[in-house]
Coordinates of C-alpha atoms in Angstrom, one line a residue:
Chain A
M1 CA -4.0 -17.5 2.1
L2 CA -1.2 -15.9 1.7
H3 CA -0.2 -13.5 5.0
E4 CA 2.0 -10.8 5.3
T5 CA 5.3 -11.1 7.8
S6 CA 5.6 -8.3 9.7
P7 CA 9.2 -7.6 10.5
A8 CA 8.1 -6.7 13.5
A9 CA 6.9 -10.3 14.8
I10 CA 10.5 -11.0 14.2
A11 CA 11.4 -8.5 15.5
I12 CA 9.6 -9.4 19.1
F13 CA 9.7 -12.6 18.5
A14 CA 13.8 -12.8 18.6
A15 CA 13.9 -10.6 21.7
F16 CA 12.6 -12.6 23.6
V17 CA 13.9 -15.8 22.8
A18 CA 16.8 -14.5 23.1
G19 CA 16.1 -12.6 26.4
V20 CA 15.0 -15.6 28.4
I21 CA 17.7 -17.7 26.7
G22 CA 20.0 -14.9 28.6
L23 CA 17.9 -15.6 31.6
S24 CA 18.7 -19.2 31.0
L25 CA 22.2 -18.4 31.5
W26 CA 22.2 -16.4 34.0
L27 CA 20.1 -19.0 36.4
G28 CA 22.4 -21.6 34.9
R29 CA 25.7 -20.0 35.7
K30 CA 26.1 -21.9 39.4
K31 CA 27.3 -25.4 39.8
Q32 CA 23.6 -27.2 39.6
S33 CA 23.1 -30.3 42.3
A34 CA 20.6 -32.6 41.0
Q35 CA 17.7 -30.6 43.5
D36 CA 18.4 -27.7 41.6
Y37 CA 18.7 -28.9 38.6
Y38 CA 15.4 -31.4 38.8
A39 CA 13.1 -29.1 41.1
A40 CA 14.5 -26.4 40.9
H41 CA 15.9 -26.9 44.7
G42 CA 12.0 -26.4 45.8
Q43 CA 12.4 -22.7 46.7
I44 CA 10.1 -20.7 43.7
H45 CA 8.2 -18.6 45.1
W46 CA 4.4 -20.1 45.6
F47 CA 2.2 -17.3 43.4
V48 CA 6.0 -17.7 40.4
N49 CA 5.0 -21.3 39.9
G50 CA 1.5 -20.7 39.8
I51 CA 2.0 -18.6 36.8
A52 CA 4.2 -20.7 35.6
F53 CA 1.8 -24.0 36.2
A54 CA -0.4 -21.9 33.8
G55 CA 2.3 -21.2 31.2
D56 CA 3.4 -24.7 31.3
Y57 CA -0.7 -25.9 30.5
L58 CA -2.1 -23.9 28.4
S59 CA -0.7 -24.7 24.9
A60 CA -0.6 -23.7 20.8
A61 CA -3.7 -26.3 21.1
S62 CA -5.5 -23.6 23.8
F63 CA -4.9 -20.7 22.2
L64 CA -4.3 -21.2 18.7
G65 CA -6.3 -24.2 18.9
I66 CA -9.2 -22.4 21.0
C67 CA -10.0 -19.1 19.3
G68 CA -9.5 -20.6 15.6
M69 CA -12.3 -23.6 17.2
I70 CA -14.7 -20.8 18.4
A71 CA -14.3 -19.0 15.7
F72 CA -15.2 -21.3 13.2
S73 CA -17.8 -23.3 15.7
G74 CA -19.5 -21.3 17.9
Y75 CA -19.9 -22.5 21.6
D76 CA -17.9 -25.7 21.1
G77 CA -14.4 -24.6 21.9
F78 CA -15.7 -23.7 24.9
L79 CA -16.7 -26.7 26.5
Y80 CA -12.9 -27.9 25.9
S81 CA -11.0 -24.4 28.4
I82 CA -14.3 -25.8 30.9
G83 CA -13.0 -29.3 30.5
F84 CA -9.2 -27.6 30.7
L85 CA -10.1 -25.6 33.3
A86 CA -12.1 -28.8 35.9
G87 CA -8.7 -30.8 35.2
W88 CA -7.2 -28.0 37.8
V89 CA -10.1 -29.2 40.6
V90 CA -8.8 -32.9 40.5
A91 CA -5.7 -31.6 40.9
L92 CA -5.8 -29.5 44.2
F93 CA -8.2 -31.7 46.0
V94 CA -7.4 -35.1 45.4
I95 CA -4.0 -35.4 44.1
A96 CA -1.7 -32.4 45.3
E97 CA -0.5 -32.4 48.5
P98 CA 0.0 -35.9 48.4
I99 CA 2.0 -36.1 45.3
K100 CA 3.7 -33.7 46.9
E101 CA 5.0 -35.4 50.2
L102 CA 5.6 -38.3 48.5
G103 CA 7.6 -38.4 45.6
T104 CA 10.9 -35.2 44.7
F105 CA 11.5 -35.2 40.9
T106 CA 8.9 -37.2 38.9
L107 CA 5.6 -39.3 39.1
A108 CA 7.7 -42.3 39.1
D109 CA 9.1 -42.1 42.3
A110 CA 5.1 -41.0 44.2
L111 CA 3.4 -43.7 42.2
D112 CA 6.9 -45.9 44.1
A113 CA 7.4 -44.2 46.9
R114 CA 5.6 -47.0 49.1
F115 CA 7.1 -49.7 47.2
Q116 CA 10.4 -49.3 46.1
S117 CA 9.5 -51.4 42.8
R118 CA 11.6 -51.4 40.2
G119 CA 8.3 -53.0 37.7
I120 CA 6.4 -49.7 39.2
K121 CA 9.4 -46.8 37.6
F122 CA 10.1 -48.3 34.9
A123 CA 5.7 -48.3 33.7
V124 CA 5.3 -44.6 35.3
A125 CA 8.4 -43.9 33.2
V126 CA 7.6 -45.0 29.7
S127 CA 3.4 -44.0 30.4
T128 CA 5.8 -40.2 31.1
L129 CA 7.6 -39.9 27.8
V130 CA 4.6 -41.6 25.7
V131 CA 1.9 -39.4 27.4
S132 CA 4.6 -35.9 26.5
L133 CA 5.8 -37.3 23.7
F134 CA 1.8 -36.6 22.0
Y135 CA 2.0 -33.4 23.7
L136 CA 5.7 -32.6 22.3
I137 CA 4.2 -34.1 19.0
P138 CA 1.3 -30.4 18.7
Q139 CA 3.5 -28.7 19.9
M140 CA 6.6 -29.0 17.7
V141 CA 4.8 -29.5 14.9
G142 CA 2.7 -26.2 16.0
A143 CA 5.2 -24.3 15.5
G144 CA 6.7 -25.3 12.5
S145 CA 3.2 -24.4 10.7
L146 CA 3.1 -20.9 12.4
I147 CA 5.6 -20.2 11.7
T148 CA 5.5 -20.1 7.8
P149 CA 2.3 -17.2 8.3
L150 CA 3.6 -15.5 11.0
L151 CA 7.0 -14.5 10.5
G152 CA 7.4 -16.3 6.9
L153 CA 9.9 -18.6 7.5
P154 CA 9.8 -22.0 6.9
H155 CA 7.8 -25.1 8.5
A156 CA 12.3 -26.5 9.6
A157 CA 13.8 -23.5 10.5
G158 CA 9.8 -22.6 12.8
V159 CA 11.3 -26.8 14.5
V160 CA 14.9 -26.3 14.4
I161 CA 14.4 -22.3 16.6
V162 CA 12.0 -23.9 18.8
G163 CA 14.0 -27.5 19.0
V164 CA 17.3 -25.6 19.8
A165 CA 15.9 -22.2 22.5
V166 CA 13.8 -25.3 24.5
T167 CA 17.4 -27.5 24.1
L168 CA 19.0 -24.2 25.8
I169 CA 16.0 -22.6 27.9
V170 CA 17.2 -27.2 29.9
V171 CA 19.9 -27.7 29.3
T172 CA 21.1 -24.1 31.1
A173 CA 19.7 -24.9 34.0
G174 CA 17.4 -27.5 34.7
M175 CA 13.7 -26.4 36.3
V176 CA 14.9 -23.2 37.5
S177 CA 15.3 -21.5 33.8
T178 CA 12.4 -23.3 33.1
T179 CA 10.0 -22.1 35.5
W180 CA 11.3 -18.3 34.9
V181 CA 10.5 -19.3 30.7
Q182 CA 7.1 -20.1 31.8
F183 CA 6.0 -17.6 33.7
I184 CA 6.9 -15.4 31.4
K185 CA 4.8 -16.9 29.1
G186 CA 2.1 -17.3 30.9
S187 CA 2.0 -13.3 32.4
L188 CA 2.3 -12.9 28.7
L189 CA -0.4 -14.2 27.3
V190 CA -3.0 -13.7 29.8
F191 CA -1.8 -9.8 29.5
F192 CA -2.2 -9.5 25.2
C193 CA -4.9 -12.0 25.1
A194 CA -6.8 -9.3 27.7
I195 CA -5.2 -6.6 26.1
T196 CA -6.8 -7.9 23.3
T197 CA -10.0 -8.6 24.7
G198 CA -10.4 -5.0 26.3
L199 CA -10.5 -3.8 21.7
I200 CA -12.9 -6.0 20.9
L201 CA -15.3 -5.1 23.7
N202 CA -14.2 -1.3 22.7
R203 CA -14.8 -2.5 19.7
G204 CA -18.7 -3.8 20.0
L205 CA -19.8 -5.3 16.7
V206 CA -20.1 -3.9 13.8
E207 CA -22.0 -4.8 9.9
N208 CA -21.4 -6.0 7.1
T209 CA -23.8 -5.6 4.3
T210 CA -22.0 -6.7 1.1
S211 CA -22.9 -9.9 -0.7
L212 CA -20.3 -12.1 -0.3
A213 CA -20.4 -14.8 -3.5
P214 CA -18.2 -18.6 -3.2
Q215 CA -14.8 -18.6 -3.4
V216 CA -12.6 -21.4 -4.5
R217 CA -9.6 -23.0 -4.0
T218 CA -8.2 -25.5 -6.2
I219 CA -4.7 -26.6 -5.3
R220 CA -3.0 -28.5 -8.5
P221 CA -1.8 -31.8 -8.7
D222 CA 2.1 -29.7 -8.7
G223 CA 1.5 -27.8 -5.6
T224 CA 0.3 -24.2 -7.4
V225 CA -2.5 -22.7 -6.2
L226 CA -5.0 -21.3 -8.7
V227 CA -8.5 -18.9 -6.6
D228 CA -11.0 -18.5 -8.3
G229 CA -9.9 -19.7 -11.5
R230 CA -6.7 -17.8 -11.8
M231 CA -3.1 -17.4 -10.0
R232 CA -3.0 -16.7 -7.1
T233 CA -0.5 -14.1 -6.0
R234 CA -1.4 -11.0 -3.3
D235 CA -2.9 -9.7 -4.6
H236 CA -5.4 -12.3 -5.6
D237 CA -6.5 -14.2 -2.8
L238 CA -8.7 -15.6 -0.7
R239 CA -10.9 -12.6 0.6
P240 CA -10.9 -12.7 4.1
V241 CA -14.2 -13.1 6.0
G242 CA -16.2 -13.8 9.2
T243 CA -18.5 -11.2 9.2
I244 CA -21.7 -9.2 10.4
A245 CA -24.9 -9.2 8.3
R246 CA -27.5 -7.5 10.6
L247 CA -27.1 -6.3 14.0
P248 CA -29.6 -6.9 17.0
D249 CA -33.1 -4.6 16.2
R250 CA -32.2 -2.2 19.5
Y251 CA -29.8 -1.2 16.5
A252 CA -31.7 -0.5 13.8
G253 CA -30.5 2.2 11.6
Q254 CA -26.9 1.8 13.0
T255 CA -23.7 0.0 11.6
A256 CA -22.2 -0.5 14.2
T257 CA -22.5 -1.3 18.5
G258 CA -19.5 1.1 19.8
P259 CA -18.1 -0.1 23.0
L260 CA -19.7 -2.8 24.1
R261 CA -19.6 -4.4 28.7
P262 CA -18.4 -8.1 28.2
L263 CA -22.0 -9.4 29.0
E264 CA -23.6 -7.2 26.9
Y265 CA -21.0 -7.4 23.9
L266 CA -22.5 -11.3 24.0
S267 CA -26.0 -10.6 24.0
A268 CA -25.4 -9.0 21.7
L269 CA -24.0 -11.4 19.3
Q270 CA -25.9 -13.7 20.0
D271 CA -29.5 -11.2 19.0
S272 CA -27.6 -10.7 15.5
T273 CA -27.2 -12.5 12.4
V274 CA -23.0 -14.4 11.8
V275 CA -21.8 -15.0 8.2
T276 CA -20.0 -18.4 7.9
W277 CA -18.8 -19.8 5.7
T278 CA -18.7 -23.9 5.0
A279 CA -16.0 -25.7 2.5
S280 CA -16.7 -28.3 0.2
K281 CA -14.3 -30.4 -1.2
R282 CA -14.3 -31.9 -5.3
V283 CA -11.3 -34.1 -6.2
D284 CA -10.9 -34.4 -10.4
A285 CA -7.6 -34.3 -13.0
E286 CA -6.9 -29.8 -12.2
G287 CA -6.6 -30.5 -9.0
T288 CA -8.3 -30.8 -5.6
H289 CA -11.7 -27.7 -5.7
T290 CA -12.3 -26.8 -2.3
T291 CA -15.4 -23.6 -2.2
Y292 CA -15.8 -22.3 0.9
S293 CA -20.3 -20.3 0.3
P294 CA -21.8 -18.3 2.7
V295 CA -24.3 -19.6 4.3
E296 CA -26.5 -16.8 7.3
R297 CA -26.9 -17.9 10.4
K298 CA -28.2 -16.4 14.1
G299 CA -25.8 -15.6 16.5
A300 CA -27.1 -17.5 19.0
D301 CA -27.5 -20.6 17.3
L302 CA -23.7 -20.2 17.2
L303 CA -23.6 -19.5 20.8
K304 CA -24.8 -22.8 22.1
P305 CA -24.0 -26.5 21.7
G306 CA -23.2 -27.9 19.1
G307 CA -21.4 -26.4 15.9
Y308 CA -18.7 -28.3 16.5
F309 CA -19.2 -31.5 18.2
K310 CA -22.1 -32.3 15.9
G311 CA -23.8 -35.8 18.5
L312 CA -25.1 -32.7 20.4
T313 CA -27.8 -32.5 18.1
T314 CA -27.7 -35.7 16.0
G315 CA -28.2 -37.8 18.9
K316 CA -26.8 -40.4 17.6
L317 CA -25.5 -42.3 20.5
A318 CA -21.4 -43.3 19.6
D319 CA -21.3 -39.3 19.2
R320 CA -22.7 -38.7 22.3
L321 CA -20.9 -41.4 23.6
D322 CA -17.1 -39.5 22.3
F323 CA -18.2 -36.0 23.6
A324 CA -18.6 -37.3 26.9
S325 CA -15.5 -38.9 26.8
L326 CA -13.4 -36.8 25.8
M327 CA -14.9 -34.3 29.0
V328 CA -14.2 -37.0 31.2
A329 CA -10.3 -37.9 29.9
L330 CA -10.0 -33.9 29.8
F331 CA -11.5 -34.0 33.7
C332 CA -8.6 -36.5 34.5
G333 CA -6.7 -36.1 32.2
T334 CA -5.0 -32.6 33.9
A335 CA -4.4 -34.1 37.4
S336 CA -2.2 -37.3 35.4
L337 CA -0.3 -34.9 33.4
P338 CA 3.6 -35.8 34.2
H339 CA 5.5 -32.0 33.2
I340 CA 1.8 -30.6 35.3
L341 CA 2.6 -33.1 37.9
I342 CA 6.3 -32.2 38.8
R343 CA 5.8 -28.9 39.3
Y344 CA 4.7 -29.3 42.3
Y345 CA 8.1 -29.9 42.8
T346 CA 10.0 -27.3 42.7
V347 CA 7.7 -25.6 45.5
K348 CA 8.8 -26.1 49.3
D349 CA 5.8 -27.9 51.5
A350 CA 2.1 -28.3 50.9
A351 CA 1.0 -25.3 51.1
A352 CA 3.1 -23.9 48.7
A353 CA 1.2 -26.7 46.3
R354 CA -2.2 -25.5 47.8
K355 CA -1.8 -21.6 47.1
S356 CA -0.3 -22.0 44.2
T357 CA -3.0 -24.3 42.5
V358 CA -5.2 -21.8 43.0
V359 CA -3.4 -19.2 41.1
G360 CA -2.7 -21.4 38.6
I361 CA -6.7 -22.1 38.1
A362 CA -7.7 -18.0 38.9
A363 CA -4.5 -17.9 36.1
I364 CA -6.3 -20.7 33.8
G365 CA -9.3 -19.8 34.2
V366 CA -9.2 -16.2 33.2
F367 CA -7.5 -17.2 30.1
Y368 CA -10.9 -19.0 28.8
V369 CA -13.3 -17.1 29.6
L370 CA -11.3 -14.1 27.3
T371 CA -10.1 -17.2 24.7
L372 CA -14.3 -16.7 24.5
Y373 CA -14.2 -13.7 22.9
L374 CA -10.8 -13.7 21.6
G375 CA -12.5 -16.5 19.3
L376 CA -15.7 -14.7 19.2
G377 CA -13.9 -11.3 18.5
A378 CA -12.1 -13.0 16.0
M379 CA -15.8 -14.9 14.0
T380 CA -16.5 -10.8 13.7
S381 CA -13.7 -10.0 12.6
G382 CA -14.1 -9.5 8.7
A383 CA -10.9 -10.6 9.1
L384 CA -10.4 -14.8 9.6
D385 CA -8.6 -17.3 6.6
P386 CA -11.4 -19.9 5.9
T387 CA -8.3 -22.1 5.0
D388 CA -6.8 -21.4 8.8
T389 CA -9.0 -21.6 12.0
N390 CA -5.2 -21.4 13.8
M391 CA -4.3 -18.3 12.6
A392 CA -8.2 -16.8 13.8
A393 CA -6.7 -15.7 17.3
P394 CA -3.8 -13.8 15.1
L395 CA -5.6 -12.6 13.0
L396 CA -7.7 -11.0 14.6
A397 CA -4.6 -9.1 16.6
K398 CA -3.7 -7.9 12.4
S399 CA -7.6 -6.0 12.4
F400 CA -6.7 -3.4 15.3
S401 CA -3.0 -3.1 13.8
T402 CA 0.3 -4.5 12.9
M403 CA 2.1 -4.7 16.0
L404 CA -1.2 -6.2 18.7
F405 CA -0.4 -8.9 14.8
A406 CA 3.8 -8.8 15.5
I407 CA 2.6 -8.8 18.9
I408 CA 0.4 -12.0 19.6
S409 CA 2.3 -14.0 16.8
A410 CA 5.6 -13.7 18.7
I411 CA 3.0 -14.9 22.3
A412 CA 2.2 -17.7 20.0
F413 CA 5.2 -18.3 19.3
T414 CA 6.9 -18.1 22.8
T415 CA 4.1 -20.4 23.7
V416 CA 5.2 -23.4 22.0
L417 CA 8.4 -22.7 24.6
G418 CA 7.0 -22.3 27.5
T419 CA 5.4 -25.6 26.5
V420 CA 7.9 -27.9 25.7
S421 CA 10.3 -27.3 27.5
G422 CA 8.3 -28.5 30.2
L423 CA 7.7 -31.3 28.2
I424 CA 11.5 -31.7 28.0
M425 CA 12.3 -31.5 31.7
A426 CA 9.7 -34.1 32.4
G427 CA 11.2 -36.4 29.3
S428 CA 14.8 -36.1 31.3
G429 CA 13.7 -37.1 34.4
A430 CA 12.0 -40.2 33.0
V431 CA 15.3 -40.9 31.5
A432 CA 17.7 -40.2 33.8
H433 CA 16.3 -40.4 37.2
D434 CA 13.2 -43.2 36.6
L435 CA 14.4 -45.6 34.2
V436 CA 19.4 -45.2 33.9
A437 CA 19.5 -44.4 38.2
N438 CA 16.6 -46.5 39.0
V439 CA 15.5 -49.1 36.7
M440 CA 19.7 -50.5 35.7
G441 CA 20.5 -49.2 38.2
V442 CA 22.8 -46.9 37.5
T443 CA 24.5 -45.0 40.4
M444 CA 26.0 -41.9 40.1
S445 CA 27.2 -39.2 41.6
D446 CA 25.0 -36.0 42.0
H447 CA 27.2 -34.3 39.6
E448 CA 26.5 -37.4 37.1
K449 CA 22.7 -37.5 37.4
V450 CA 22.5 -33.9 36.5
R451 CA 24.8 -34.5 33.6
C452 CA 22.1 -37.6 32.3
G453 CA 19.7 -35.4 32.6
K454 CA 21.3 -32.6 30.5
I455 CA 22.4 -35.1 27.6
A456 CA 18.7 -36.8 28.2
A457 CA 17.3 -33.4 28.0
V458 CA 19.8 -32.2 24.2
A459 CA 18.5 -35.9 23.3
L460 CA 14.6 -35.2 23.8
G461 CA 15.3 -32.5 22.4
I462 CA 16.8 -33.4 19.1
V463 CA 13.7 -36.2 19.5
A464 CA 11.4 -33.1 19.4
M465 CA 13.1 -31.7 16.0
A466 CA 12.6 -35.1 14.4
L467 CA 9.5 -35.1 15.2
G468 CA 7.9 -31.6 14.7
I469 CA 9.4 -32.4 11.2
L470 CA 8.7 -35.8 9.8
F471 CA 4.3 -34.7 11.8
K472 CA 4.9 -31.8 8.8
N473 CA 1.4 -32.2 7.1
F474 CA 0.0 -33.8 9.9
N475 CA -3.3 -32.5 11.6
V476 CA -2.6 -31.9 14.9
S477 CA -4.6 -29.9 16.7
F478 CA -6.3 -33.3 18.3
L479 CA -2.9 -34.9 20.3
V480 CA -3.6 -33.0 22.5
G481 CA -6.3 -34.6 22.9
W482 CA -5.4 -38.5 23.1
A483 CA -2.7 -36.9 25.4
F484 CA -5.1 -36.7 27.8
N485 CA -6.6 -39.5 27.3
I486 CA -3.3 -41.2 27.4
A487 CA -2.8 -39.5 30.7
A488 CA -6.1 -39.8 32.8
S489 CA -6.0 -44.2 31.8
A490 CA -2.9 -44.7 33.2
N491 CA -1.8 -42.8 35.8
L492 CA -5.3 -41.3 37.6
P493 CA -5.6 -44.7 38.5
A494 CA -2.6 -45.4 39.8
L495 CA -2.4 -42.5 41.0
V496 CA -5.8 -42.6 43.2
M497 CA -6.0 -46.1 44.3
L498 CA -2.0 -45.3 45.7
L499 CA -4.1 -42.3 47.9
F500 CA -7.2 -44.0 49.2
W501 CA -6.2 -48.2 49.2
P502 CA -4.5 -49.4 51.6
R503 CA -4.2 -52.9 49.6
T504 CA -3.0 -51.8 46.8
T505 CA 0.3 -53.3 45.4
K506 CA 2.9 -52.8 43.6
Q507 CA 1.2 -55.3 41.3
G508 CA -1.1 -53.9 40.7
I509 CA -0.5 -50.5 40.1
A510 CA 2.4 -51.7 37.3
A511 CA -0.4 -53.4 36.1
A512 CA -2.9 -50.2 35.7
V513 CA -0.2 -48.3 34.3
I514 CA 0.5 -50.7 31.4
V515 CA -2.8 -51.5 30.4
G516 CA -4.5 -48.3 30.8
M517 CA -1.7 -46.6 28.6
A518 CA -2.0 -49.8 26.1
A519 CA -6.4 -50.0 25.8
S520 CA -5.8 -46.1 25.1
L521 CA -3.4 -45.4 22.8
G522 CA -4.0 -49.1 20.5
W523 CA -8.5 -47.3 21.4
I524 CA -6.7 -44.4 19.5
L525 CA -5.1 -46.1 16.5
L526 CA -8.3 -48.1 15.5
S527 CA -9.8 -45.8 16.2
A528 CA -12.5 -42.7 13.3
D529 CA -10.5 -40.4 13.9
T530 CA -7.2 -41.8 13.7
F531 CA -8.6 -43.7 10.4
E532 CA -9.6 -40.1 9.3
K533 CA -7.1 -38.3 9.5
V534 CA -4.2 -40.1 10.2
Y535 CA -4.4 -43.4 8.0
G536 CA -6.6 -41.9 5.0
L537 CA -9.1 -44.2 4.7
S538 CA -12.5 -44.0 5.8
R539 CA -14.8 -43.4 9.7
D540 CA -16.6 -46.7 8.7
L541 CA -14.0 -49.6 9.1
A542 CA -12.7 -48.8 12.4
P543 CA -13.4 -51.3 14.9
M544 CA -13.9 -48.7 18.0
P545 CA -17.3 -47.8 18.5
F546 CA -16.3 -43.8 19.2
S547 CA -13.0 -42.3 18.9
Q548 CA -12.4 -41.0 22.6
P549 CA -11.5 -43.9 25.0
G550 CA -11.9 -42.6 28.6
L551 CA -15.1 -43.4 29.0
V552 CA -13.4 -46.8 28.7
T553 CA -10.2 -47.0 29.5
I554 CA -9.8 -45.3 32.3
P555 CA -12.6 -47.5 34.9
L556 CA -10.9 -50.7 33.3
G557 CA -6.9 -48.9 34.7
F558 CA -9.4 -48.8 38.3
L559 CA -10.5 -52.6 38.0
V560 CA -6.7 -54.0 36.5
L561 CA -5.3 -52.2 39.8
V562 CA -8.2 -53.9 41.7
V563 CA -8.3 -57.2 40.0
V564 CA -4.4 -57.3 39.6
S565 CA -4.1 -56.0 43.3
L566 CA -6.3 -58.9 45.0
L567 CA -3.9 -61.2 43.4
T568 CA -0.4 -60.3 44.3
P569 CA 0.3 -59.8 48.4
R570 CA -1.0 -57.5 50.6
P571 CA 1.4 -55.1 50.9
P572 CA 3.4 -55.3 54.5
S573 CA 2.2 -51.7 55.4
A574 CA -1.0 -51.9 54.9
Chain B
M1 CA 15.0 -49.3 55.5
S2 CA 11.2 -49.5 56.6
P3 CA 8.8 -49.7 54.6
P4 CA 6.4 -45.3 54.9
P5 CA 3.9 -45.1 56.1
T6 CA 0.4 -45.2 54.5
P7 CA 0.6 -42.4 51.2
P8 CA -0.9 -38.6 53.0
R9 CA -4.3 -37.8 52.2
A10 CA -6.5 -35.4 50.5
S11 CA -8.2 -34.1 53.2
R12 CA -11.7 -34.6 54.1
A13 CA -11.8 -31.5 53.1
G14 CA -10.9 -31.4 49.3
L15 CA -12.9 -34.7 48.1
A16 CA -16.0 -32.4 49.5
L17 CA -15.1 -29.9 47.6
F18 CA -14.5 -32.2 44.7
W19 CA -17.5 -33.6 44.7
V20 CA -19.4 -30.6 44.3
Y21 CA -17.9 -29.5 41.7
V22 CA -18.3 -32.9 40.0
A23 CA -22.2 -32.9 41.2
L24 CA -21.5 -29.7 39.0
Y25 CA -19.3 -30.2 35.9
G26 CA -20.9 -33.7 35.6
G27 CA -24.6 -31.8 35.5
F28 CA -23.8 -29.3 32.9
M29 CA -22.5 -31.6 30.2
A30 CA -25.2 -33.6 31.1
L31 CA -27.2 -31.2 30.6
V32 CA -25.3 -30.2 27.1
L33 CA -26.2 -34.1 26.3
A34 CA -29.4 -34.5 27.4
R35 CA -31.0 -31.3 26.7
P36 CA -29.0 -29.4 24.7
D37 CA -32.4 -26.9 24.1
L38 CA -32.5 -26.5 27.6
V39 CA -28.4 -24.1 26.9
A40 CA -30.0 -22.9 24.6
L41 CA -33.2 -20.7 26.5
R42 CA -31.9 -17.4 28.1
P43 CA -33.0 -17.7 32.4
F44 CA -30.8 -14.0 33.1
G45 CA -31.5 -11.6 30.5
G46 CA -29.6 -11.3 27.7
V47 CA -26.8 -14.2 27.8
N48 CA -28.3 -17.7 27.1
L49 CA -28.0 -20.9 30.0
A50 CA -24.9 -22.5 28.4
I51 CA -22.5 -19.1 28.7
V52 CA -23.9 -18.2 32.1
A53 CA -23.7 -22.5 33.4
G54 CA -19.9 -22.1 31.3
M55 CA -18.6 -19.3 32.9
G56 CA -20.1 -20.2 36.4
L57 CA -18.1 -23.4 35.9
I58 CA -14.7 -21.9 35.7
A59 CA -15.9 -19.4 38.2
A60 CA -17.3 -21.9 40.6
A61 CA -13.4 -23.9 40.1
F62 CA -11.8 -20.5 41.7
A63 CA -13.9 -20.8 44.4
L64 CA -14.3 -23.8 45.1
A65 CA -10.1 -23.4 45.0
V66 CA -10.5 -20.5 47.4
V67 CA -12.4 -22.0 49.7
Y68 CA -10.4 -24.8 50.0
M69 CA -7.2 -22.9 50.6
I70 CA -9.0 -21.0 53.5
A71 CA -10.2 -24.1 54.7
R72 CA -6.8 -25.6 55.1
A73 CA -4.6 -22.0 55.8
G74 CA -1.9 -23.5 58.9
R75 CA -1.8 -26.6 58.3

């Protein structure tokens, strides 16, 4: 669908970008030490850090991806939310305090604290870069693909705006400005999702009994688009979808429920009949035809698992293992993400680390409950674009007012800023502090360490922009899932065993990180999902039995660590 | 430089709460995998078990986090 862009959205976003860059410049006006740049001098208040956790963690995938998945497939998007949140339990109960006590700037510091091994530093720095890169690509591509419908600018403009803004944020005041940008973004995101949820509940459910005909979109080889056989224009485009065909019997004779309480909303939706749209593709000489057909479905079916994870209903073993593997990776992945873990160095002590995690869990948990309402609200808003799941949340906002659309669009965009600055910060530490200073052994003064970190940040910013443009036509939503799998497989075994098994050796840690990373990455590259969505090959050609590697490669990391540790000399302190 | 002491471990309270949550999360995911029909039931009136349990898991994460914070306060 062609989307009208609103000048207000551009104005709000421009004001936000100008605001955060101004704030960063102000925060960066003083001379910085390495402590300031990499860890905000451990001076961030735990509450600010907690909200910044939310701003760091809640990526465009969380906001737009989950809303879209719920709007189009129902309950299963919420399973992602549950998994994403559950990972914070591992972070709080197992990882947070030791990591705070062991490290200074990076994940490699913590994993290497006992050993002073260049091998560990190298392995962990590489895994930090790989994980951060996989997380980064969907953010940057998301920025590009969002900017066209939201702000009316071309893909590359979105990528460059985000890349430049983020590089400025990081270069001016490092972790200090990154933290404040994430704090602002986290607050705005939760606040406006709450407002939108309030509007959804206030509107209740509305019946729409107009009969719906299938619609066909044709993309010709020259790129022109036909809708139902005629040239697409602003006035002749696909009709927005997502309606309720019948309200529950208890509302007989009414066309709208009126305002509903939160649980009432869910139960009313369960008893309604919802029109969802299926897409089927056909290719001929004229072009690619996609037919969108309405299907009436019971609300109860949309609110139970199995709409997206087909394995839950078909019972195929490989699909079920794929689901289990994803849920394991989400659970284990959060506490292994370098850009999240470095946030523990910005607070003063273990108690502050704990408190900020509790605040983070509260903010993120509330956000995920709100996204359930946003997704279901979008499903029944009558405003969905059948061709673009990512537009579900902004279009839902549009069904209320253009001002809310402008705000949600601007927030969706700033979502990218907050997360990407965290990723660039993690990468900057891995390159400058781990690789240049500790692995290559370049001796630097404190001032030079800061400069080296900033140069690394600029380089990573440029890499991020290049990747965002390069991967333009790539389905990137599942890359975040990859990042969780790789992070969990490479880093979690090393983190956990270092804390709980005194016999762990430096060779064991380095081997576990490298094998975990290589195995999960290799598995992903040979999986059916990648064959189909990345290489454009048949799923059946893929050698791996299921697509999410975590179920196998996380235990593999533990196994490698134990075997290699037992084969190498006992560490001196054990 | 002498090797630093054995790294700090997570507290007993943390580990106990961790296993509680593993049981809740694992239990729910196992149920979804084994009997997806069961989570569609509505034992509590209006809303089905899948939604109640999902929100419950989010609330439980927060509740356990607060318990942990209180248990560890002052250390």
